[in-house]
Each structure stands twice: as C-alpha cells, then as structure tokens.
PDB file of C-alpha atoms in Angstrom:
ATOM      1  CA  MET A 118      53.525  51.760  81.350  1.00  0.00           C
ATOM      2  CA  SER A 119      54.219  55.411  81.755  1.00  0.00           C
ATOM      3  CA  THR A 120      56.126  57.557  84.149  1.00  0.00           C
ATOM      4  CA  ARG A 121      53.918  60.198  85.774  1.00  0.00           C
ATOM      5  CA  ILE A 122      55.456  63.649  86.494  1.00  0.00           C
ATOM      6  CA  PRO A 123      53.805  66.190  88.783  1.00  0.00           C
ATOM      7  CA  LEU A 124      52.866  69.339  86.830  1.00  0.00           C
ATOM      8  CA  TYR A 125      51.648  72.581  88.182  1.00  0.00           C
ATOM      9  CA  GLN A 126      50.761  75.828  86.415  1.00  0.00           C
ATOM     10  CA  VAL A 127      50.867  79.015  88.448  1.00  0.00           C
ATOM     11  CA  ASP A 128      50.145  82.592  87.373  1.00  0.00           C
ATOM     12  CA  ALA A 129      53.113  84.503  88.704  1.00  0.00           C
ATOM     13  CA  PHE A 130      53.105  88.197  89.691  1.00  0.00           C
ATOM     14  CA  SER A 131      49.380  88.230  90.294  1.00  0.00           C
ATOM     15  CA  LYS A 132      46.800  87.543  93.023  1.00  0.00           C
ATOM     16  CA  ALA A 133      44.107  86.761  90.393  1.00  0.00           C
ATOM     17  CA  LEU A 134      43.813  84.027  87.757  1.00  0.00           C
ATOM     18  CA  PHE A 135      44.267  84.896  84.153  1.00  0.00           C
ATOM     19  CA  ALA A 136      46.720  87.738  84.808  1.00  0.00           C
ATOM     20  CA  GLY A 137      50.432  87.755  85.522  1.00  0.00           C
ATOM     21  CA  ASN A 138      52.725  85.343  83.790  1.00  0.00           C
ATOM     22  CA  PRO A 139      51.854  81.547  83.699  1.00  0.00           C
ATOM     23  CA  ALA A 140      54.749  79.134  84.334  1.00  0.00           C
ATOM     24  CA  ALA A 141      54.743  75.351  84.522  1.00  0.00           C
ATOM     25  CA  VAL A 142      56.551  73.685  87.383  1.00  0.00           C
ATOM     26  CA  CYS A 143      57.761  70.089  87.387  1.00  0.00           C
ATOM     27  CA  PRO A 144      59.104  68.832  90.824  1.00  0.00           C
ATOM     28  CA  THR A 145      60.919  65.518  90.614  1.00  0.00           C
ATOM     29  CA  GLU A 146      63.400  63.565  92.825  1.00  0.00           C
ATOM     30  CA  THR A 147      66.194  63.603  90.210  1.00  0.00           C
ATOM     31  CA  TRP A 148      66.783  65.438  86.996  1.00  0.00           C
ATOM     32  CA  LEU A 149      65.051  64.196  83.861  1.00  0.00           C
ATOM     33  CA  ALA A 150      67.112  63.915  80.738  1.00  0.00           C
ATOM     34  CA  ASP A 151      67.641  67.288  78.977  1.00  0.00           C
ATOM     35  CA  ASP A 152      65.691  66.256  75.848  1.00  0.00           C
ATOM     36  CA  VAL A 153      62.817  65.191  77.998  1.00  0.00           C
ATOM     37  CA  MET A 154      62.784  68.501  79.893  1.00  0.00           C
ATOM     38  CA  GLN A 155      62.972  70.342  76.554  1.00  0.00           C
ATOM     39  CA  ASN A 156      60.142  68.228  75.111  1.00  0.00           C
ATOM     40  CA  LEU A 157      57.947  68.932  78.178  1.00  0.00           C
ATOM     41  CA  ALA A 158      58.573  72.727  77.853  1.00  0.00           C
ATOM     42  CA  ALA A 159      57.608  72.533  74.165  1.00  0.00           C
ATOM     43  CA  GLU A 160      54.484  70.550  75.026  1.00  0.00           C
ATOM     44  CA  ASN A 161      53.490  72.994  77.732  1.00  0.00           C
ATOM     45  CA  ASN A 162      54.050  75.883  75.280  1.00  0.00           C
ATOM     46  CA  LEU A 163      54.353  78.455  77.992  1.00  0.00           C
ATOM     47  CA  SER A 164      57.134  81.046  77.984  1.00  0.00           C
ATOM     48  CA  GLU A 165      58.937  78.915  80.642  1.00  0.00           C
ATOM     49  CA  THR A 166      58.780  75.591  82.429  1.00  0.00           C
ATOM     50  CA  ALA A 167      60.770  75.146  85.636  1.00  0.00           C
ATOM     51  CA  PHE A 168      62.183  71.855  86.819  1.00  0.00           C
ATOM     52  CA  VAL A 169      63.155  71.476  90.462  1.00  0.00           C
ATOM     53  CA  VAL A 170      64.816  68.699  92.343  1.00  0.00           C
ATOM     54  CA  PRO A 171      66.364  68.317  95.797  1.00  0.00           C
ATOM     55  CA  ASP A 172      69.934  69.440  95.589  1.00  0.00           C
ATOM     56  CA  ALA A 173      72.177  66.389  95.655  1.00  0.00           C
ATOM     57  CA  LEU A 174      75.392  68.445  96.385  1.00  0.00           C
ATOM     58  CA  GLY A 175      74.037  70.153  99.425  1.00  0.00           C
ATOM     59  CA  GLU A 176      74.835  73.682  98.076  1.00  0.00           C
ATOM     60  CA  ALA A 177      71.131  74.620  98.407  1.00  0.00           C
ATOM     61  CA  ASP A 178      67.804  73.196  99.248  1.00  0.00           C
ATOM     62  CA  TYR A 179      66.932  72.564  95.519  1.00  0.00           C
ATOM     63  CA  GLY A 180      68.424  72.606  92.115  1.00  0.00           C
ATOM     64  CA  LEU A 181      66.462  74.693  89.580  1.00  0.00           C
ATOM     65  CA  ARG A 182      66.521  74.907  85.748  1.00  0.00           C
ATOM     66  CA  TRP A 183      64.258  76.727  83.215  1.00  0.00           C
ATOM     67  CA  PHE A 184      63.314  75.911  79.660  1.00  0.00           C
ATOM     68  CA  THR A 185      61.351  77.876  77.081  1.00  0.00           C
ATOM     69  CA  PRO A 186      59.603  75.939  74.230  1.00  0.00           C
ATOM     70  CA  LYS A 187      62.912  76.357  72.318  1.00  0.00           C
ATOM     71  CA  LEU A 188      65.850  76.288  74.753  1.00  0.00           C
ATOM     72  CA  GLU A 189      67.181  76.306  78.247  1.00  0.00           C
ATOM     73  CA  VAL A 190      67.686  79.798  79.737  1.00  0.00           C
ATOM     74  CA  ASP A 191      70.133  81.034  82.466  1.00  0.00           C
ATOM     75  CA  LEU A 192      67.501  82.657  84.684  1.00  0.00           C
ATOM     76  CA  CYS A 193      63.709  83.087  84.780  1.00  0.00           C
ATOM     77  CA  GLY A 194      62.139  85.201  87.463  1.00  0.00           C
ATOM     78  CA  HIS A 195      58.527  84.403  87.060  1.00  0.00           C
ATOM     79  CA  ALA A 196      59.108  80.649  86.899  1.00  0.00           C
ATOM     80  CA  THR A 197      61.267  80.888  90.042  1.00  0.00           C
ATOM     81  CA  LEU A 198      58.438  82.622  91.852  1.00  0.00           C
ATOM     82  CA  ALA A 199      56.028  79.928  90.545  1.00  0.00           C
ATOM     83  CA  THR A 200      58.375  77.152  91.788  1.00  0.00           C
ATOM     84  CA  ALA A 201      58.649  78.685  95.262  1.00  0.00           C
ATOM     85  CA  TRP A 202      54.898  79.074  95.355  1.00  0.00           C
ATOM     86  CA  VAL A 203      54.424  75.441  94.550  1.00  0.00           C
ATOM     87  CA  LEU A 204      56.994  74.341  97.136  1.00  0.00           C
ATOM     88  CA  PHE A 205      55.427  76.568  99.915  1.00  0.00           C
ATOM     89  CA  ASN A 206      51.786  75.887  99.103  1.00  0.00           C
ATOM     90  CA  GLU A 207      51.534  72.416  97.391  1.00  0.00           C
ATOM     91  CA  ARG A 208      54.647  70.386  98.406  1.00  0.00           C
ATOM     92  CA  GLY A 209      54.558  70.676 102.139  1.00  0.00           C
ATOM     93  CA  VAL A 210      57.636  72.936 102.672  1.00  0.00           C
ATOM     94  CA  ASP A 211      57.241  74.432 106.141  1.00  0.00           C
ATOM     95  CA  LYS A 212      60.014  77.058 106.122  1.00  0.00           C
ATOM     96  CA  ASP A 213      59.844  80.591 104.798  1.00  0.00           C
ATOM     97  CA  VAL A 214      63.306  80.753 103.108  1.00  0.00           C
ATOM     98  CA  LEU A 215      64.484  78.453 100.295  1.00  0.00           C
ATOM     99  CA  THR A 216      67.643  78.332  98.332  1.00  0.00           C
ATOM    100  CA  PHE A 217      68.087  77.119  94.812  1.00  0.00           C
ATOM    101  CA  SER A 218      71.290  76.158  93.044  1.00  0.00           C
ATOM    102  CA  THR A 219      71.362  77.112  89.309  1.00  0.00           C
ATOM    103  CA  GLN A 220      73.538  76.370  86.337  1.00  0.00           C
ATOM    104  CA  LYS A 221      74.643  79.900  85.572  1.00  0.00           C
ATOM    105  CA  VAL A 222      73.743  82.455  88.300  1.00  0.00           C
ATOM    106  CA  GLY A 223      74.895  80.738  91.463  1.00  0.00           C
ATOM    107  CA  VAL A 224      72.571  80.142  94.389  1.00  0.00           C
ATOM    108  CA  LEU A 225      69.322  82.081  94.518  1.00  0.00           C
ATOM    109  CA  THR A 226      67.472  82.807  97.756  1.00  0.00           C
ATOM    110  CA  VAL A 227      63.602  83.014  97.794  1.00  0.00           C
ATOM    111  CA  SER A 228      61.514  84.022 100.864  1.00  0.00           C
ATOM    112  CA  ARG A 229      57.890  84.071 101.817  1.00  0.00           C
ATOM    113  CA  GLY A 230      56.503  87.090 103.576  1.00  0.00           C
ATOM    114  CA  GLU A 231      53.302  88.539 104.795  1.00  0.00           C
ATOM    115  CA  ASP A 232      50.196  87.930 102.623  1.00  0.00           C
ATOM    116  CA  GLY A 233      51.937  85.315 100.637  1.00  0.00           C
ATOM    117  CA  LEU A 234      54.338  87.776  98.919  1.00  0.00           C
ATOM    118  CA  ILE A 235      57.377  85.910  97.504  1.00  0.00           C
ATOM    119  CA  SER A 236      60.604  87.720  97.262  1.00  0.00           C
ATOM    120  CA  MET A 237      63.551  86.616  95.096  1.00  0.00           C
ATOM    121  CA  ASP A 238      67.104  87.738  95.573  1.00  0.00           C
ATOM    122  CA  PHE A 239      68.796  87.930  92.137  1.00  0.00           C
ATOM    123  CA  PRO A 240      72.042  89.506  90.941  1.00  0.00           C
ATOM    124  CA  ALA A 241      71.583  92.969  89.428  1.00  0.00           C
ATOM    125  CA  SER A 242      72.296  93.333  85.742  1.00  0.00           C
ATOM    126  CA  LYS A 243      73.128  96.995  85.300  1.00  0.00           C
ATOM    127  CA  PRO A 244      72.810  98.306  81.749  1.00  0.00           C
ATOM    128  CA  THR A 245      75.476 100.333  80.136  1.00  0.00           C
ATOM    129  CA  PRO A 246      74.873 102.934  77.334  1.00  0.00           C
ATOM    130  CA  ALA A 247      75.115 101.595  73.710  1.00  0.00           C
ATOM    131  CA  LEU A 248      74.754 103.016  70.281  1.00  0.00           C
ATOM    132  CA  HIS A 249      71.173 103.007  69.053  1.00  0.00           C
ATOM    133  CA  PRO A 250      70.949 100.333  66.289  1.00  0.00           C
ATOM    134  CA  ASP A 251      69.059 101.245  63.098  1.00  0.00           C
ATOM    135  CA  ALA A 252      66.411  98.536  63.855  1.00  0.00           C
ATOM    136  CA  LEU A 253      65.420 100.200  66.975  1.00  0.00           C
ATOM    137  CA  VAL A 254      63.680 103.115  65.115  1.00  0.00           C
ATOM    138  CA  HIS A 255      61.606 100.565  63.166  1.00  0.00           C
ATOM    139  CA  ILE A 256      60.704  98.776  66.539  1.00  0.00           C
ATOM    140  CA  LEU A 257      59.739 101.891  68.365  1.00  0.00           C
ATOM    141  CA  GLY A 258      58.429 104.119  65.560  1.00  0.00           C
ATOM    142  CA  GLY A 259      61.096 106.772  66.551  1.00  0.00           C
ATOM    143  CA  PRO A 260      64.262 107.205  68.547  1.00  0.00           C
ATOM    144  CA  ALA A 261      64.630 105.989  72.163  1.00  0.00           C
ATOM    145  CA  LEU A 262      65.321 108.451  74.904  1.00  0.00           C
ATOM    146  CA  ASP A 263      67.901 106.062  76.253  1.00  0.00           C
ATOM    147  CA  TYR A 264      69.375 102.721  75.149  1.00  0.00           C
ATOM    148  CA  GLY A 265      71.711 100.202  76.721  1.00  0.00           C
ATOM    149  CA  ARG A 266      72.834  96.652  76.986  1.00  0.00           C
ATOM    150  CA  ALA A 267      72.881  94.565  80.235  1.00  0.00           C
ATOM    151  CA  PRO A 268      75.285  91.845  81.260  1.00  0.00           C
ATOM    152  CA  ASN A 269      72.417  89.244  81.052  1.00  0.00           C
ATOM    153  CA  GLY A 270      72.023  89.819  77.366  1.00  0.00           C
ATOM    154  CA  MET A 271      68.969  91.936  77.500  1.00  0.00           C
ATOM    155  CA  MET A 272      68.709  95.332  75.818  1.00  0.00           C
ATOM    156  CA  LEU A 273      66.873  98.298  77.284  1.00  0.00           C
ATOM    157  CA  ALA A 274      65.092 101.074  75.491  1.00  0.00           C
ATOM    158  CA  VAL A 275      63.494 104.040  77.151  1.00  0.00           C
ATOM    159  CA  VAL A 276      60.460 105.738  75.602  1.00  0.00           C
ATOM    160  CA  GLY A 277      58.722 109.086  76.616  1.00  0.00           C
ATOM    161  CA  SER A 278      55.454 107.879  78.357  1.00  0.00           C
ATOM    162  CA  ALA A 279      53.416 104.888  79.534  1.00  0.00           C
ATOM    163  CA  ASP A 280      50.938 105.672  76.724  1.00  0.00           C
ATOM    164  CA  ILE A 281      53.614 105.392  73.993  1.00  0.00           C
ATOM    165  CA  LEU A 282      54.692 102.092  75.578  1.00  0.00           C
ATOM    166  CA  GLN A 283      51.147 100.768  75.803  1.00  0.00           C
ATOM    167  CA  ASN A 284      50.406 101.462  72.128  1.00  0.00           C
ATOM    168  CA  LEU A 285      53.650  99.994  70.854  1.00  0.00           C
ATOM    169  CA  ARG A 286      53.286  97.331  68.230  1.00  0.00           C
ATOM    170  CA  PRO A 287      56.811  96.100  67.507  1.00  0.00           C
ATOM    171  CA  ASN A 288      57.978  94.435  64.396  1.00  0.00           C
ATOM    172  CA  PHE A 289      59.386  91.146  65.776  1.00  0.00           C
ATOM    173  CA  GLY A 290      61.619  90.608  62.808  1.00  0.00           C
ATOM    174  CA  ALA A 291      63.332  93.862  63.743  1.00  0.00           C
ATOM    175  CA  VAL A 292      63.533  92.810  67.334  1.00  0.00           C
ATOM    176  CA  MET A 293      65.348  89.662  66.103  1.00  0.00           C
ATOM    177  CA  GLN A 294      67.907  91.858  64.366  1.00  0.00           C
ATOM    178  CA  LEU A 295      69.012  93.297  67.693  1.00  0.00           C
ATOM    179  CA  GLY A 296      70.314  89.871  68.738  1.00  0.00           C
ATOM    180  CA  GLY A 297      70.804  89.355  72.485  1.00  0.00           C
ATOM    181  CA  HIS A 298      68.287  87.716  74.698  1.00  0.00           C
ATOM    182  CA  GLY A 299      65.420  90.183  74.270  1.00  0.00           C
ATOM    183  CA  LEU A 300      64.333  93.876  74.346  1.00  0.00           C
ATOM    184  CA  ILE A 301      62.984  95.606  77.457  1.00  0.00           C
ATOM    185  CA  VAL A 302      61.069  98.828  76.625  1.00  0.00           C
ATOM    186  CA  THR A 303      60.293 101.061  79.572  1.00  0.00           C
ATOM    187  CA  ALA A 304      58.810 104.428  80.624  1.00  0.00           C
ATOM    188  CA  LYS A 305      58.455 106.349  83.869  1.00  0.00           C
ATOM    189  CA  GLY A 306      55.178 105.762  85.622  1.00  0.00           C
ATOM    190  CA  ASP A 307      52.443 108.398  85.070  1.00  0.00           C
ATOM    191  CA  ALA A 308      51.929 110.866  87.924  1.00  0.00           C
ATOM    192  CA  GLY A 309      49.330 109.667  90.375  1.00  0.00           C
ATOM    193  CA  SER A 310      49.537 106.027  89.180  1.00  0.00           C
ATOM    194  CA  GLY A 311      51.493 104.856  92.216  1.00  0.00           C
ATOM    195  CA  LEU A 312      53.993 103.271  89.760  1.00  0.00           C
ATOM    196  CA  ASP A 313      57.680 104.333  89.450  1.00  0.00           C
ATOM    197  CA  PHE A 314      58.023 102.715  86.065  1.00  0.00           C
ATOM    198  CA  VAL A 315      56.284 100.429  83.588  1.00  0.00           C
ATOM    199  CA  SER A 316      57.705  98.093  80.997  1.00  0.00           C
ATOM    200  CA  ARG A 317      57.109  95.426  78.219  1.00  0.00           C
ATOM    201  CA  PHE A 318      59.454  92.686  77.169  1.00  0.00           C
ATOM    202  CA  PHE A 319      59.909  91.168  73.718  1.00  0.00           C
ATOM    203  CA  ALA A 320      62.164  88.166  73.112  1.00  0.00           C
ATOM    204  CA  PRO A 321      61.414  86.437  69.700  1.00  0.00           C
ATOM    205  CA  GLN A 322      65.074  85.344  69.944  1.00  0.00           C
ATOM    206  CA  ILE A 323      64.132  82.667  72.516  1.00  0.00           C
ATOM    207  CA  GLY A 324      60.636  81.928  71.138  1.00  0.00           C
ATOM    208  CA  VAL A 325      58.590  84.433  73.200  1.00  0.00           C
ATOM    209  CA  ASN A 326      57.263  87.366  71.164  1.00  0.00           C
ATOM    210  CA  GLU A 327      56.052  89.175  74.302  1.00  0.00           C
ATOM    211  CA  ASP A 328      56.420  87.855  77.760  1.00  0.00           C
ATOM    212  CA  PRO A 329      53.619  88.918  80.064  1.00  0.00           C
ATOM    213  CA  VAL A 330      55.653  89.651  83.187  1.00  0.00           C
ATOM    214  CA  THR A 331      59.467  89.119  83.288  1.00  0.00           C
ATOM    215  CA  GLY A 332      61.301  88.868  86.553  1.00  0.00           C
ATOM    216  CA  ALA A 333      64.674  88.697  84.941  1.00  0.00           C
ATOM    217  CA  ALA A 334      63.987  91.950  83.090  1.00  0.00           C
ATOM    218  CA  HIS A 335      63.595  93.636  86.480  1.00  0.00           C
ATOM    219  CA  THR A 336      67.219  92.848  87.323  1.00  0.00           C
ATOM    220  CA  VAL A 337      67.934  95.339  84.509  1.00  0.00           C
ATOM    221  CA  LEU A 338      65.132  97.843  85.151  1.00  0.00           C
ATOM    222  CA  THR A 339      65.675  98.158  88.931  1.00  0.00           C
ATOM    223  CA  PRO A 340      69.301  99.468  88.850  1.00  0.00           C
ATOM    224  CA  TYR A 341      68.453 101.762  85.908  1.00  0.00           C
ATOM    225  CA  TRP A 342      65.335 103.390  87.535  1.00  0.00           C
ATOM    226  CA  ALA A 343      66.876 103.428  91.001  1.00  0.00           C
ATOM    227  CA  ARG A 344      69.609 105.685  89.567  1.00  0.00           C
ATOM    228  CA  ARG A 345      67.200 107.792  87.546  1.00  0.00           C
ATOM    229  CA  LEU A 346      64.649 108.238  90.264  1.00  0.00           C
ATOM    230  CA  LYS A 347      67.161 108.344  93.170  1.00  0.00           C
ATOM    231  CA  LYS A 348      65.344 105.702  95.148  1.00  0.00           C
ATOM    232  CA  ASP A 349      66.063 102.008  96.047  1.00  0.00           C
ATOM    233  CA  SER A 350      62.462 100.634  96.488  1.00  0.00           C
ATOM    234  CA  LEU A 351      60.303 100.769  93.439  1.00  0.00           C
ATOM    235  CA  CYS A 352      56.848  99.818  92.404  1.00  0.00           C
ATOM    236  CA  ALA A 353      56.482  98.604  88.828  1.00  0.00           C
ATOM    237  CA  ARG A 354      53.919  97.157  86.475  1.00  0.00           C
ATOM    238  CA  GLN A 355      54.627  95.211  83.226  1.00  0.00           C
ATOM    239  CA  ILE A 356      51.814  96.421  80.995  1.00  0.00           C
ATOM    240  CA  SER A 357      51.373  93.462  78.640  1.00  0.00           C
ATOM    241  CA  ALA A 358      47.799  92.228  77.775  1.00  0.00           C
ATOM    242  CA  ARG A 359      47.862  90.122  81.002  1.00  0.00           C
ATOM    243  CA  GLY A 360      49.840  92.613  83.061  1.00  0.00           C
ATOM    244  CA  GLY A 361      51.472  92.062  86.517  1.00  0.00           C
ATOM    245  CA  ASP A 362      52.809  93.987  89.466  1.00  0.00           C
ATOM    246  CA  VAL A 363      56.325  93.674  90.614  1.00  0.00           C
ATOM    247  CA  PHE A 364      57.936  95.229  93.786  1.00  0.00           C
ATOM    248  CA  CYS A 365      61.610  95.865  93.451  1.00  0.00           C
ATOM    249  CA  ARG A 366      64.406  96.899  95.663  1.00  0.00           C
ATOM    250  CA  LEU A 367      68.091  97.509  94.951  1.00  0.00           C
ATOM    251  CA  VAL A 368      70.420  96.146  97.613  1.00  0.00           C
ATOM    252  CA  GLY A 369      74.047  96.743  96.630  1.00  0.00           C
ATOM    253  CA  ASP A 370      74.759  94.508  93.547  1.00  0.00           C
ATOM    254  CA  ARG A 371      71.519  92.486  94.161  1.00  0.00           C
ATOM    255  CA  VAL A 372      67.923  93.054  93.314  1.00  0.00           C
ATOM    256  CA  HIS A 373      65.031  91.865  95.508  1.00  0.00           C
ATOM    257  CA  ILE A 374      62.042  91.144  93.184  1.00  0.00           C
ATOM    258  CA  ALA A 375      58.702  90.285  94.830  1.00  0.00           C
ATOM    259  CA  GLY A 376      55.211  89.365  93.745  1.00  0.00           C
ATOM    260  CA  HIS A 377      52.314  87.053  94.372  1.00  0.00           C
ATOM    261  CA  GLY A 378      51.238  83.850  92.717  1.00  0.00           C
ATOM    262  CA  VAL A 379      48.015  81.950  92.152  1.00  0.00           C
ATOM    263  CA  LEU A 380      47.484  78.284  91.232  1.00  0.00           C
ATOM    264  CA  PHE A 381      45.718  77.641  87.920  1.00  0.00           C
ATOM    265  CA  MET A 382      46.197  73.854  87.550  1.00  0.00           C
ATOM    266  CA  LYS A 383      47.783  70.746  88.959  1.00  0.00           C
ATOM    267  CA  ALA A 384      48.094  67.610  86.895  1.00  0.00           C
ATOM    268  CA  GLU A 385      50.437  64.775  85.924  1.00  0.00           C
ATOM    269  CA  ALA A 386      52.509  64.546  82.669  1.00  0.00           C
ATOM    270  CA  CYS A 387      52.525  60.935  81.397  1.00  0.00           C
ATOM    271  CA  LEU A 388      55.874  60.070  79.811  1.00  0.00           C
ATOM    272  CA  PRO A 389      56.951  56.843  78.130  1.00  0.00           C
ATOM    273  CA  GLY A 390      58.944  54.868  80.675  1.00  0.00           C
ATOM    274  CA  ALA A 391      59.304  51.633  82.639  1.00  0.00           C
TER     275      ALA A 391
END
C-alpha cells in the first residue's frame, strides 16, 4: 500500500507555460514528516517545493513551508504564489484573500485580483551598504556600482546596464565564497522598455545555481529601487533564460509582490505507507 499525496506544478510569475519559475505544491491535511518533505523536494528537483496544510492553531487559513532539493528555507515568493494559485484554482477556495502562517516570517497575506493577478504581502528586506568582497570582481568581471547585504541573508550587486546583466556568466564557486543566501545582480531598466529594473539571482549556497524568478529577492530589490528611482510602484523583470514579470509596490516596511501563474501539471506522489 502507498500513501498518495496531491502534487501540482505551477509556472509562477508567468501567464504562459515554460516561462516564469516552476514550483511544486503539495496540499495535505497535516504536516508530513520533515524528512519526507525534504525527500519529496529532492525528488521534484525544482528550486522549491511548497507544503501547505490547514492551520491547526487558527493563526491563519493555512500553514506553509518551503523546501529546496537540499534544505528548508525561510521564505519563497514564487512557491507562495504557486500555492495560492493552486488553492484559488484547483482546491475550491472561494475567497479572494488567504493568510499563511510560516516558521520564520510570521503571517503572510496573499490576495487574488483582476485577471487572476496574485499579490503577496511580504516584509521588506532593505539592503545596507557593505564592503565589496574580492570574489565579487571575479563574479561580475569588474566592480559593482553598488553592493549591499539584506536582513534576509541575500546580497545585492548593481551593474551598469541590462545588457551587462544579461551577458553575465558567473563563476558559481566564487558566488559560494560570498556566503549568505544568494546573490542578486540588478540593473536599471532600459529607456523605453517599460521596466524600472531587471535582475538575476544566483544561489548555489542552497542548491540553485540560478533561480528563474525569485519573489523573495524582490523584497530586497523593491526598497532599493524605490529609493533610487523615487517611486513606490515598480515594474520589474527577472531576465533568466525563462524570465518572468514581477509587479512590486513598497508600502511602509512591507513589499507587495504580484504576478500571474499557470498550471503545468497535477499528479499524485506515491509514498510508502499504511
């Protein structure tokens, strides 16, 4: 006999398949054992797998946890969007605002708007200036225009143009030397592109060399570019090979991060059990 676990795969931050960032979502009635969740995430081999259960403590509608193939992480934006998409569109949830209790970042609120746009309310992670480490030059091929570290453990480097960013081929061993939870590299959007900024995110430290679209990185990027550009509402694109569009708004010490999602797959994971 096996235990069958619902399994969905959603391309987050995209309206079209084969773009954005794919995340797996496993909704269950109670938490699976930690080692089972980690094994499922490793088997899925996506940058993140989300596990969601009804919140037993009544602090929120659901409890939510995120695992990479290697470890559990404190916050994952695209897998949160994917989870909300599944609940709204596949699991019969008939309201437009959901709350999620988390292990490390409190209660998150996610809402569904017009045209299926899903907006997530996350704590901002404002970067502070830091000394440029020697490894950064080897990663970027030259000095960064600006460099900082954020409370969420991510590092932020600014380069001179979207073209420089697009052509960047980082040495992931050098990225590992930076420590932390990953490196965001960003540039101002080109004139006429309709984009305020573009970015890429590298996190070999957590088993993800390059993440296609990273919601959590935009909790760092939004306060940075809001200050630089003197505007609170920003249009962004993560220019990985898959790419994805992110709509950001700074609201006090919170960041609203919004995007679309599209279902790629629904299935069942068959686990040994009673």
